[in-house]
Amino acid sequence: MSVITVERIKLFSTRSPWWCMIVAAVLTIGFAALTTGFLKGADEQRATIFITQPGAQLSQMVMMVMAALAVTTEYRFGTIRTSFQAVPQRTALLLGKTAVVAFLAGVVGLIASFGAWGIGNLFVSGADLSIDTPAEWRLLAGQGLIFALSAVIAVAIGILIRQSAGAIAILILWPLLVENLFNLIPKVGDDMAQWSPFANGSSFLNQGQDFGLAGSQGDYAMGPWLALLYFAGWAAALLTIALISASRRDA
Amino acid sequence: MIEAKGLTKRYGATVAVDNLSFEVKPGKVTGFLGPNGAGKSTTMRMILGLDTPTSGDVRIDGQHYRDLRQPLTKIGALLDAKWVHPNRSARAHLAWMAASNKLPKSSVDKALEMVGLTSVANKRAGAYSLGMSQRLGIAGALLGDPEILLFDEPVNGLDPEGIVWIRTFMHRLADEGRTVLVSSHLLSEMALTAEELIVIGRGKLIAQSTTTEFVDRASGTTVKVRSPQLDQLQGVLNQQQLVTRIEDVEDQGKVLFVEGDTTTDQIGEAAAAEGIVLHELTLQRGSLEAAFMQMTGDSVQYHAHDEIAAVTDVTAVPPVSGAEVAAGPKEDN
C-alpha cells in the first residue's frame, strides 16, 4: 500500500497536522475539566458520562479542518500535480489520503472521548461515571467513528472546493449553523433537520444517554446504528463525487 | 520516445494547443521552443497526464501516462520548482515521491547528492532560493533514474551560475543517453543545449528539425571571405553560379560574401585551383533568434506596440552583416 506510506509521510512531515491533533485532543479533555471541575454538591451527584463530552464537537471541527487542509494545501502549493505525476491513478492516491486522514481522526476522537471521560472521573466524586451500558460505550467509542467519517466528508469537500478558506467555511457552517437553521423553516424544517447528515452523526452518539444536567435532546429520525449508516452514506456519496470530479478535472 | 498526434487543448473559445503532432527522439536533448503563451506548458502537462487533451493524444513509449505503473522510473519531470510544500523538508518531499513509486530510500540520498542539496536536505523547502528549488525539482525528476526527462523553462529566473549549472547538467543527462525534452522561450539557451528542436507558436507546430537545420533553413548561411585578390575570386565564383557581393566592413576592408547553397570547402578549393590567397574563410550562421523571430513572427500571441516591436526587430537582425533573410514566416514540416 504505497499510497498509504506516501500520505503518511506527507502528513507527518509538516507541522500543522500535529498541532491540529493536539488541539483537538486538548479541547475535549479541557472542556471536560471545565464542565466537571466546578460541580458542587447535588449537581456533582447528577454528573453523567454525557457531560464529560461537550468539547467533542469542537474537536471534531478541528479534525475536519485538518482533513480539509491535507487536500487544499496540496492544491494551493501545487504538490497535487507532483502527486498525480508520481501516482497517475488519482482515485487510488486520494483514497490513500482519505484512509490515512480518517484513521488519524478516529484515533484522535478516541483519545479525546476517553481522555475527557478520564478527566471527568478525576474531578467528580460521588457520581457513577463507570461505562456500563451499551449506550455509554457507543457514546465514547463511537466518537472515533464519527471523527473518522466527518474527516472523510472534509476530505471530499476539500477535493471538490480545492481552496482552504472555502472548504473550511463550508465544513464549519454546515454542521454548526445550516443544519440548525433548518428548524426555522415551517412544516418541512423539522424533517430536514432530522435528516441532516451531521444531526444523524450526533444522534448515533446521543440516543439513550443519561443527559443528566444537560437536559433533554430533540427527536431522532432513526435508531442509532441506522443513523450512523446514514451519516456514513453521506460520507461515501460525497467522496465518490469528489473522486470522480478529481479524475476528470485537469490538475 | 514521446509521440504526440493531433494534440489539441481548448479552454472555452481559446485554443491553447492546436492539432500538434511531434516526436521526441530517444537519446537526445530536444528543445521545445516557442514564445510565451505558445502552449508549451499545456503540452507538457498533457504529456504527464495532468491535463486531458480535448482531442488527439500523446504517448510515452506507446503508453498513455495515466496507464504507467511507476511513472517516475520511466519519465521524470520538472514543470514548476514551486510545487513543493514550503514547510516540508527537501528530504521529506523526495521521500514521499520515492515511496509512491516503491523506490529504495537510498534513491533520495542519491538524488540529493546529484544536485548538491545534501547539506540543506533537512531544511524546509520554503526557505530555498529559486536556484535551490530548481535543484530540488531536478532531484525529484531524477529520483526514479528515468530514461526520459521533461523540463519546463528550467533556467527561468536563475542567476548566471544557476544557468550554467543547468546547462551542464542537461548535457550530462544527454551524455548518459537519456531523452531530454526541455522547453524554453530563450533561443540562445536552446542553441547551446538542444540538438533537436520542436518549435511551436500559438499552439501550432512551426518546425521540427535539428537545431542546425532550423537555423539554416530560416536564415540561410553565408560564407565570408577575405582575400587580397577579391575581384579575381568573385569572377571565379560567379562562373560557378554563386551569388556574391563585396562589402566594405569596418576594420576589415573589403569583404566578399557568398550566399546560398555553398560550403567553405567549395570556395577554398575554387580559390586554390586559381592560386588565390585567402586571409579568411568562414561560414556564418544566422542566429537562432533571427530564425525564430522570422518563423514565429506571426504567431506571437501578445504583440507589443508597433514601436517596441520595431525595436525588437532591429535587435533581432542576425550578426551576418547584410545577410538577406527570406521575408515572411516559412511553414515547415
Coordinates of C-alpha atoms in Angstrom, one line a residue:
Chain A
M1 CA 0.0 0.0 0.0
S2 CA 2.4 2.6 -1.2
V3 CA -0.2 5.3 -1.3
I4 CA -0.7 5.0 2.5
T5 CA 3.0 5.4 3.0
V6 CA 3.0 8.4 0.7
E7 CA 0.2 10.2 2.5
R8 CA 1.6 9.3 5.9
I9 CA 5.0 10.9 5.0
K10 CA 3.2 13.9 3.6
L11 CA 1.0 14.4 6.6
F12 CA 3.7 14.0 9.3
S13 CA 6.4 16.0 7.5
T14 CA 4.7 19.3 8.1
R15 CA 3.8 20.7 11.5
S16 CA 0.2 21.8 11.2
P17 CA -1.4 18.3 11.3
W18 CA 0.4 17.7 14.6
W19 CA -1.0 21.0 16.0
C20 CA -4.5 20.2 14.9
M21 CA -4.4 16.8 16.5
I22 CA -3.0 18.1 19.8
V23 CA -5.5 20.9 19.9
A24 CA -8.4 18.6 19.0
A25 CA -7.5 16.2 21.9
V26 CA -6.8 19.0 24.4
L27 CA -10.1 20.8 23.6
T28 CA -12.4 17.9 24.5
I29 CA -10.3 16.9 27.6
G30 CA -10.1 20.6 28.7
F31 CA -13.8 21.1 28.3
A32 CA -14.5 18.0 30.3
A33 CA -12.3 19.5 33.1
L34 CA -14.3 22.7 33.0
T35 CA -17.7 21.1 33.0
T36 CA -16.9 18.6 35.7
G37 CA -14.3 20.5 37.8
F38 CA -16.7 23.1 39.2
L39 CA -19.6 20.8 40.1
K40 CA -20.6 21.1 43.7
G41 CA -23.0 19.2 46.0
A42 CA -26.2 17.9 44.4
D43 CA -25.0 18.8 40.8
E44 CA -22.0 16.7 41.3
Q45 CA -24.2 13.7 42.2
R46 CA -26.1 14.1 39.0
A47 CA -23.0 14.1 36.7
T48 CA -23.1 11.6 33.9
I49 CA -20.7 10.4 31.2
F50 CA -22.5 12.6 28.8
I51 CA -21.4 15.8 30.5
T52 CA -17.8 14.9 30.1
Q53 CA -18.2 15.1 26.3
P54 CA -19.3 18.7 25.4
G55 CA -16.0 19.6 23.7
A56 CA -16.1 16.7 21.3
Q57 CA -18.0 18.5 18.6
L58 CA -15.4 21.3 18.7
S59 CA -12.6 18.8 18.4
Q60 CA -14.4 17.1 15.5
M61 CA -14.4 20.5 13.7
V62 CA -10.7 20.9 14.3
M63 CA -10.0 17.4 12.8
M64 CA -12.3 18.3 9.9
V65 CA -10.2 21.4 9.3
M66 CA -7.0 19.3 9.4
A67 CA -8.5 16.8 6.9
A68 CA -9.6 19.5 4.5
L69 CA -6.2 21.2 4.7
A70 CA -4.5 17.9 3.9
V71 CA -6.1 18.3 0.5
T72 CA -6.4 22.0 -0.1
T73 CA -2.8 22.8 0.8
E74 CA -1.8 20.4 -1.9
Y75 CA -3.8 22.4 -4.4
R76 CA -2.5 25.7 -3.0
F77 CA 1.2 24.7 -3.3
G78 CA 0.8 22.7 -6.5
T79 CA 2.0 19.5 -4.8
I80 CA -1.2 17.8 -6.0
R81 CA 0.3 17.9 -9.5
T82 CA 3.6 16.4 -8.3
S83 CA 1.4 13.8 -6.6
F84 CA -0.7 13.0 -9.7
Q85 CA 2.6 12.9 -11.7
A86 CA 4.0 10.3 -9.2
V87 CA 0.7 8.4 -9.0
P88 CA -1.4 8.9 -12.1
Q89 CA -4.1 6.6 -10.6
R90 CA -5.7 9.6 -8.9
T91 CA -8.5 7.6 -7.2
A92 CA -6.1 5.3 -5.6
L93 CA -3.9 8.2 -4.3
L94 CA -6.9 10.2 -3.0
L95 CA -8.4 7.1 -1.3
G96 CA -5.0 6.6 0.4
K97 CA -5.1 10.1 1.7
T98 CA -8.7 9.7 2.9
A99 CA -7.8 6.4 4.7
V100 CA -4.8 8.0 6.5
V101 CA -6.6 11.1 7.5
A102 CA -9.8 9.3 8.6
F103 CA -7.7 6.8 10.6
L104 CA -5.9 9.6 12.4
A105 CA -9.1 11.5 13.1
G106 CA -10.6 8.3 14.5
V107 CA -7.7 7.8 16.9
V108 CA -7.8 11.4 18.0
G109 CA -11.6 11.0 18.5
L110 CA -11.0 8.0 20.8
I111 CA -8.2 9.8 22.7
A112 CA -10.5 12.8 23.1
S113 CA -13.6 11.0 24.3
F114 CA -11.9 8.5 26.7
G115 CA -9.5 11.2 27.8
A116 CA -12.4 13.5 28.7
W117 CA -14.1 10.7 30.5
G118 CA -10.9 10.0 32.5
I119 CA -10.7 13.7 33.5
G120 CA -14.4 13.6 34.5
N121 CA -13.6 10.7 36.7
L122 CA -10.8 12.6 38.4
F123 CA -12.9 15.7 39.1
V124 CA -16.2 14.1 40.0
S125 CA -16.6 12.1 43.1
G126 CA -19.7 10.5 44.3
A127 CA -21.4 10.2 40.9
D128 CA -21.4 7.0 38.9
L129 CA -19.3 7.6 35.7
S130 CA -18.5 3.9 35.0
I131 CA -19.2 2.8 31.5
D132 CA -21.8 0.1 32.0
T133 CA -24.5 0.5 29.3
P134 CA -24.1 -0.2 25.6
A135 CA -25.2 3.4 25.0
E136 CA -22.4 4.7 27.1
W137 CA -19.9 2.6 25.2
R138 CA -21.4 3.9 22.0
L139 CA -21.0 7.4 23.2
L140 CA -17.3 7.1 23.9
A141 CA -16.1 4.5 21.4
G142 CA -18.5 5.9 18.7
Q143 CA -16.7 9.2 18.8
G144 CA -13.9 7.5 16.9
L145 CA -16.2 6.5 14.1
I146 CA -17.9 10.0 14.0
F147 CA -14.5 11.7 13.8
A148 CA -13.3 9.4 11.1
L149 CA -16.5 9.8 9.0
S150 CA -16.5 13.5 9.3
A151 CA -12.9 13.6 8.2
V152 CA -13.9 11.7 5.1
I153 CA -16.6 14.3 4.4
A154 CA -13.9 17.0 5.0
V155 CA -11.5 15.4 2.5
A156 CA -14.3 15.1 0.0
I157 CA -15.2 18.8 0.4
G158 CA -11.5 19.7 0.2
I159 CA -11.2 17.9 -3.1
L160 CA -14.3 19.5 -4.5
I161 CA -13.6 23.1 -3.4
R162 CA -9.7 22.9 -3.7
Q163 CA -9.4 26.0 -1.7
S164 CA -8.7 26.2 2.1
A165 CA -10.9 29.1 3.1
G166 CA -14.0 28.0 1.1
A167 CA -13.7 24.4 2.3
I168 CA -13.3 25.3 5.9
A169 CA -16.2 27.8 5.8
I170 CA -18.5 25.1 4.4
L171 CA -17.3 22.5 6.9
I172 CA -17.9 24.7 9.9
L173 CA -21.0 26.5 8.8
W174 CA -22.8 23.3 7.7
P175 CA -22.9 21.3 10.9
L176 CA -22.9 24.3 13.3
L177 CA -25.3 26.6 11.6
V178 CA -27.0 25.4 8.5
E179 CA -28.4 22.2 10.0
N180 CA -29.8 24.1 12.9
L181 CA -31.3 26.8 10.7
F182 CA -33.4 24.1 9.0
N183 CA -35.5 24.1 12.2
L184 CA -36.8 27.6 11.4
I185 CA -38.4 26.5 8.1
P186 CA -42.1 25.9 8.7
K187 CA -43.6 22.4 8.1
V188 CA -40.6 20.7 6.4
G189 CA -37.9 22.2 8.6
D190 CA -38.1 19.7 11.4
D191 CA -37.8 16.8 9.0
M192 CA -34.9 18.4 7.1
A193 CA -33.0 19.0 10.4
Q194 CA -33.6 15.4 11.4
W195 CA -32.4 14.0 8.1
S196 CA -29.3 16.2 8.0
P197 CA -26.0 14.2 8.0
F198 CA -24.3 15.7 11.0
A199 CA -27.5 15.6 13.0
N200 CA -27.6 11.9 12.5
G201 CA -23.9 11.6 13.5
S202 CA -24.9 13.2 16.8
S203 CA -28.0 11.1 17.1
F204 CA -25.9 8.0 16.8
L205 CA -23.9 9.2 19.8
N206 CA -26.7 10.7 21.9
Q207 CA -29.6 8.2 21.7
G208 CA -30.2 6.5 25.0
Q209 CA -27.8 8.6 27.0
D210 CA -28.4 9.8 30.5
F211 CA -28.2 13.5 29.8
G212 CA -28.4 14.5 33.5
L213 CA -27.6 18.1 33.9
A214 CA -27.6 18.8 30.2
G215 CA -31.3 18.4 29.8
S216 CA -33.2 16.5 27.1
Q217 CA -32.3 16.4 23.4
G218 CA -34.5 16.6 20.3
D219 CA -36.2 13.8 18.3
Y220 CA -34.4 11.4 16.2
A221 CA -35.2 10.3 12.7
M222 CA -34.0 6.7 13.2
G223 CA -32.2 4.4 15.5
P224 CA -28.6 4.9 16.4
W225 CA -27.0 2.4 14.1
L226 CA -29.1 3.3 11.2
A227 CA -28.2 7.0 11.9
L228 CA -24.5 6.0 11.8
L229 CA -25.1 4.2 8.5
Y230 CA -27.0 7.2 7.1
F231 CA -24.1 9.5 8.1
A232 CA -21.6 7.1 6.5
G233 CA -23.7 7.1 3.4
W234 CA -23.3 10.8 3.1
A235 CA -19.6 10.5 3.5
A236 CA -19.4 7.8 0.9
A237 CA -21.5 9.7 -1.6
L238 CA -19.6 12.9 -1.2
L239 CA -16.3 11.1 -1.5
T240 CA -17.4 9.3 -4.7
I241 CA -18.5 12.6 -6.3
A242 CA -15.1 14.1 -5.2
L243 CA -13.1 11.3 -6.6
I244 CA -15.0 11.3 -9.9
S245 CA -14.5 15.0 -10.3
A246 CA -10.8 14.8 -9.4
S247 CA -10.2 12.1 -12.0
R248 CA -11.9 14.1 -14.7
R249 CA -10.6 17.6 -13.9
D250 CA -7.3 19.0 -15.2
A251 CA -4.9 19.1 -12.3
Chain B
M1 CA 10.1 8.2 -27.1
I2 CA 7.3 10.7 -26.7
E3 CA 4.8 10.8 -29.5
A4 CA 2.1 13.4 -29.9
K5 CA -0.6 13.0 -32.5
G6 CA -3.1 15.7 -33.3
L7 CA -2.8 17.0 -29.7
T8 CA -5.4 19.7 -29.1
K9 CA -6.4 21.6 -25.9
R10 CA -9.2 24.1 -25.8
Y11 CA -10.2 26.2 -22.9
G12 CA -13.6 27.5 -23.8
A13 CA -13.1 29.5 -27.0
T14 CA -9.3 29.7 -26.6
V15 CA -7.2 27.1 -28.4
A16 CA -4.1 26.6 -26.3
V17 CA -2.7 23.7 -28.3
D18 CA -3.9 23.2 -31.9
N19 CA -3.5 19.9 -33.6
L20 CA 0.1 19.4 -32.5
S21 CA 2.0 16.3 -33.7
F22 CA 5.6 15.7 -32.9
E23 CA 8.1 13.1 -31.8
V24 CA 10.8 13.4 -29.2
K25 CA 13.6 11.2 -30.3
P26 CA 15.4 9.0 -27.8
G27 CA 18.8 9.7 -26.5
K28 CA 18.9 13.4 -27.5
V29 CA 18.2 16.8 -26.0
T30 CA 15.2 18.2 -27.8
G31 CA 14.4 21.9 -27.3
F32 CA 10.7 22.8 -27.1
L33 CA 10.7 26.3 -28.3
G34 CA 8.0 28.9 -28.6
P35 CA 7.1 32.4 -27.4
N36 CA 5.4 32.9 -24.1
G37 CA 1.9 31.6 -24.2
A38 CA 2.5 29.3 -27.2
G39 CA 1.2 26.3 -25.4
K40 CA 4.5 24.7 -24.2
S41 CA 3.5 24.2 -20.6
T42 CA 0.0 22.9 -21.6
T43 CA 1.6 20.4 -23.9
M44 CA 3.9 19.2 -21.2
R45 CA 1.0 18.9 -18.7
M46 CA -0.8 16.8 -21.3
I47 CA 2.3 14.6 -21.7
L48 CA 2.3 14.0 -18.0
G49 CA -1.5 13.2 -17.9
L50 CA -2.2 16.2 -15.7
D51 CA -4.4 17.8 -18.3
T52 CA -6.7 15.8 -20.6
P53 CA -6.4 16.7 -24.3
T54 CA -9.6 17.9 -25.9
S55 CA -8.7 15.7 -28.8
G56 CA -5.7 13.8 -30.1
D57 CA -3.3 12.0 -27.7
V58 CA 0.3 11.8 -26.6
R59 CA 2.1 8.5 -25.6
I60 CA 5.3 7.6 -23.9
D61 CA 6.8 4.5 -25.5
G62 CA 3.3 3.7 -26.8
Q63 CA 1.6 4.2 -23.4
H64 CA -0.6 6.9 -22.0
Y65 CA 0.9 8.5 -18.9
R66 CA -2.1 7.6 -16.9
D67 CA -1.5 3.9 -17.6
L68 CA 2.1 3.9 -16.3
R69 CA 2.5 2.0 -13.1
Q70 CA 5.7 3.5 -11.7
P71 CA 5.9 6.6 -13.9
L72 CA 8.9 8.1 -12.1
T73 CA 11.1 5.3 -13.3
K74 CA 10.1 6.0 -16.9
I75 CA 9.8 9.7 -17.1
G76 CA 10.9 12.4 -14.7
A77 CA 9.7 16.0 -14.9
L78 CA 10.2 19.4 -13.5
L79 CA 7.3 21.6 -14.6
D80 CA 7.4 24.1 -11.7
A81 CA 10.0 24.4 -9.0
K82 CA 7.4 26.0 -6.7
W83 CA 5.4 22.8 -6.5
V84 CA 6.7 21.8 -3.0
H85 CA 5.1 22.4 0.4
P86 CA 7.1 25.3 1.9
N87 CA 7.1 23.7 5.4
R88 CA 8.3 20.3 4.2
S89 CA 12.0 19.5 4.1
A90 CA 13.6 18.6 0.8
R91 CA 14.3 15.1 2.1
A92 CA 10.7 14.5 3.1
H93 CA 9.5 15.8 -0.2
L94 CA 11.7 13.4 -2.1
A95 CA 10.9 10.6 0.4
W96 CA 7.1 10.6 -0.3
M97 CA 7.9 10.7 -4.0
A98 CA 10.2 7.7 -3.7
A99 CA 7.6 5.8 -1.6
S100 CA 4.9 6.5 -4.3
N101 CA 7.0 4.6 -6.9
K102 CA 8.4 2.0 -4.5
L103 CA 11.9 3.3 -4.9
P104 CA 14.5 2.5 -2.3
K105 CA 15.3 5.1 0.4
S106 CA 18.8 5.3 -1.0
S107 CA 17.4 6.9 -4.2
V108 CA 16.6 10.0 -2.1
D109 CA 20.2 10.4 -0.9
K110 CA 21.5 9.7 -4.4
A111 CA 19.2 12.4 -6.0
L112 CA 20.1 14.9 -3.3
E113 CA 23.8 14.2 -3.9
M114 CA 23.4 14.6 -7.6
V115 CA 22.0 18.1 -7.4
G116 CA 24.2 19.1 -4.5
L117 CA 21.5 19.6 -1.9
T118 CA 22.7 17.1 0.7
S119 CA 23.8 19.7 3.2
V120 CA 20.5 21.5 3.2
A121 CA 18.2 18.5 2.7
N122 CA 16.6 18.8 6.1
K123 CA 15.8 22.5 5.8
R124 CA 12.2 23.4 4.9
A125 CA 11.8 23.9 1.1
G126 CA 10.1 27.3 1.6
A127 CA 13.5 28.8 2.7
Y128 CA 15.2 27.8 -0.5
S129 CA 16.3 30.2 -3.1
L130 CA 14.9 29.8 -6.6
G131 CA 18.1 28.1 -7.7
M132 CA 17.9 25.6 -4.8
S133 CA 14.2 25.0 -5.5
Q134 CA 15.1 24.3 -9.1
R135 CA 17.7 21.8 -8.0
L136 CA 15.2 20.1 -5.7
G137 CA 12.8 19.9 -8.7
I138 CA 15.5 18.3 -10.8
A139 CA 16.3 15.9 -7.9
G140 CA 12.6 14.9 -8.0
A141 CA 12.8 14.3 -11.7
L142 CA 15.9 12.2 -11.4
L143 CA 14.6 10.2 -8.4
G144 CA 13.5 7.1 -10.4
D145 CA 16.5 7.2 -12.7
P146 CA 14.2 7.6 -15.7
E147 CA 15.2 7.4 -19.3
I148 CA 13.1 10.4 -20.3
L149 CA 13.2 13.8 -18.7
L150 CA 11.0 16.8 -19.1
F151 CA 11.9 20.3 -18.0
D152 CA 9.7 23.3 -18.4
E153 CA 11.7 26.6 -18.6
P154 CA 14.4 25.3 -16.2
V155 CA 16.6 28.4 -16.5
N156 CA 13.8 30.9 -15.9
G157 CA 14.8 33.4 -13.3
L158 CA 18.1 31.8 -12.4
D159 CA 21.3 33.7 -11.9
P160 CA 24.2 33.1 -14.3
E161 CA 25.7 30.4 -12.1
G162 CA 22.4 28.5 -11.9
I163 CA 22.0 28.8 -15.7
V164 CA 25.5 27.3 -16.3
W165 CA 24.8 24.6 -13.8
I166 CA 21.5 23.6 -15.5
R167 CA 23.1 23.7 -18.9
T168 CA 26.0 21.4 -18.0
F169 CA 23.5 19.2 -16.2
M170 CA 21.4 18.8 -19.4
H171 CA 24.5 17.9 -21.3
R172 CA 25.4 15.3 -18.7
L173 CA 22.0 13.8 -18.9
A174 CA 22.2 13.6 -22.7
D175 CA 25.6 12.1 -22.5
E176 CA 24.2 9.4 -20.2
G177 CA 21.9 8.5 -23.2
R178 CA 18.7 9.9 -21.7
T179 CA 16.0 11.6 -23.7
V180 CA 15.5 15.2 -22.6
L181 CA 12.7 17.5 -23.6
V182 CA 13.3 21.0 -22.4
S183 CA 11.1 23.9 -23.1
S184 CA 12.3 27.5 -23.3
H185 CA 11.5 30.8 -24.9
L186 CA 15.2 31.6 -24.7
L187 CA 16.6 30.7 -28.1
S188 CA 20.2 31.3 -27.3
E189 CA 19.8 28.8 -24.5
M190 CA 18.4 26.2 -26.8
A191 CA 21.2 26.7 -29.3
L192 CA 23.6 25.8 -26.5
T193 CA 21.6 22.9 -25.1
A194 CA 19.4 21.2 -27.8
E195 CA 20.3 19.1 -30.8
E196 CA 16.7 18.8 -31.9
L197 CA 14.1 21.5 -31.9
I198 CA 10.3 21.4 -31.8
V199 CA 9.1 24.9 -32.5
I200 CA 5.6 26.0 -31.8
G201 CA 3.7 29.2 -32.0
R202 CA 0.1 29.8 -30.9
G203 CA -0.3 26.1 -30.1
K204 CA 0.7 25.1 -33.7
L205 CA 3.8 23.2 -34.8
I206 CA 6.1 25.6 -36.8
A207 CA 9.0 23.3 -37.2
Q208 CA 10.6 20.1 -36.1
S209 CA 14.2 19.6 -37.1
T210 CA 17.7 19.6 -35.8
T211 CA 18.8 22.9 -34.4
T212 CA 21.4 23.4 -37.2
E213 CA 18.8 22.7 -39.9
F214 CA 16.3 25.1 -38.2
V215 CA 18.8 28.0 -38.3
D216 CA 20.0 27.1 -41.8
R217 CA 16.5 26.9 -43.2
A218 CA 15.3 30.0 -41.6
S219 CA 18.1 32.4 -42.2
G220 CA 20.5 30.6 -44.5
T221 CA 24.2 30.5 -44.3
T222 CA 26.7 32.9 -45.7
V223 CA 30.4 32.4 -46.3
K224 CA 32.7 35.3 -45.6
V225 CA 35.9 35.6 -47.5
R226 CA 38.8 38.0 -47.1
S227 CA 41.5 38.0 -49.7
P228 CA 43.9 40.4 -51.4
Q229 CA 42.6 39.1 -54.7
L230 CA 38.9 39.6 -54.1
D231 CA 37.9 40.7 -57.6
Q232 CA 39.5 37.7 -59.2
L233 CA 37.9 35.4 -56.7
Q234 CA 34.5 37.0 -57.3
G235 CA 34.9 36.3 -61.0
V236 CA 35.7 32.6 -60.4
L237 CA 32.8 32.2 -58.0
N238 CA 30.4 33.9 -60.3
Q239 CA 31.4 31.4 -63.1
Q240 CA 30.3 28.7 -60.7
Q241 CA 26.8 30.3 -60.5
L242 CA 27.3 31.5 -56.9
V243 CA 25.7 34.7 -55.7
T244 CA 28.4 37.0 -54.3
R245 CA 28.7 40.6 -53.2
I246 CA 31.5 42.7 -51.9
E247 CA 31.1 45.0 -49.0
D248 CA 33.2 47.4 -47.0
V249 CA 33.3 46.1 -43.5
E250 CA 34.7 48.3 -40.8
D251 CA 38.3 47.5 -39.7
Q252 CA 38.4 44.7 -42.3
G253 CA 38.3 46.5 -45.6
K254 CA 36.6 44.8 -48.5
V255 CA 34.9 41.5 -47.7
L256 CA 33.3 39.1 -50.1
F257 CA 30.1 37.4 -49.0
V258 CA 28.9 34.2 -50.8
E259 CA 25.3 33.4 -50.2
G260 CA 23.1 30.4 -50.9
D261 CA 23.8 26.8 -51.0
T262 CA 27.6 26.6 -50.7
T263 CA 30.3 25.4 -48.4
T264 CA 33.7 26.7 -47.3
D265 CA 35.1 23.6 -48.9
Q266 CA 33.8 24.5 -52.4
I267 CA 35.1 28.1 -52.2
G268 CA 38.5 27.1 -50.7
E269 CA 39.0 24.6 -53.5
A270 CA 38.0 27.1 -56.2
A271 CA 40.5 29.6 -54.8
A272 CA 43.3 27.1 -54.6
A273 CA 42.7 26.0 -58.2
E274 CA 43.3 29.6 -59.3
G275 CA 46.1 30.2 -56.8
I276 CA 44.2 32.9 -55.0
V277 CA 45.5 33.8 -51.5
L278 CA 42.8 33.7 -48.7
H279 CA 43.1 35.5 -45.4
E280 CA 39.8 34.4 -44.0
L281 CA 37.2 31.8 -45.0
T282 CA 34.3 31.4 -42.5
L283 CA 30.9 30.0 -42.5
Q284 CA 28.4 32.4 -40.8
R285 CA 25.1 31.2 -39.5
G286 CA 22.1 33.3 -38.8
S287 CA 21.4 33.4 -35.1
L288 CA 18.7 31.3 -33.6
E289 CA 16.9 34.5 -32.6
A290 CA 16.7 35.7 -36.1
A291 CA 15.4 32.4 -37.3
F292 CA 12.9 32.2 -34.5
M293 CA 11.6 35.7 -34.9
Q294 CA 11.1 35.1 -38.5
M295 CA 9.3 31.8 -38.1
T296 CA 7.2 32.7 -35.2
G297 CA 6.7 36.4 -36.1
D298 CA 3.0 35.8 -37.0
S299 CA 2.3 33.5 -34.1
V300 CA 3.3 35.6 -31.1
Q301 CA 0.2 35.8 -29.1
Y302 CA 0.6 39.1 -27.5
H303 CA 2.1 41.7 -29.8
A304 CA 3.9 44.6 -28.3
H305 CA 3.1 48.1 -29.6
D306 CA 4.5 48.7 -33.0
E307 CA 7.4 50.9 -31.9
I308 CA 8.5 48.3 -29.4
A309 CA 8.1 45.6 -32.0
A310 CA 10.2 47.6 -34.4
V311 CA 13.0 47.9 -31.8
T312 CA 12.8 44.2 -31.2
D313 CA 13.2 43.6 -35.0
V314 CA 16.3 45.7 -35.1
T315 CA 17.9 43.7 -32.3
A316 CA 16.9 40.5 -34.0
V317 CA 18.9 41.2 -37.2
P318 CA 21.3 38.4 -37.5
P319 CA 25.0 39.1 -36.9
V320 CA 25.6 38.2 -40.5
S321 CA 26.0 41.7 -41.8
G322 CA 23.8 42.4 -44.7
A323 CA 22.6 38.8 -45.0
E324 CA 19.2 38.8 -46.6
V325 CA 16.7 36.8 -44.7
A326 CA 13.8 35.4 -46.5
A327 CA 10.8 37.5 -45.8
G328 CA 7.8 36.1 -44.1
P329 CA 7.5 33.0 -41.9
K330 CA 8.0 29.7 -43.5
E331 CA 5.6 26.9 -42.8
D332 CA 7.9 23.9 -42.4
N333 CA 7.2 20.3 -41.9

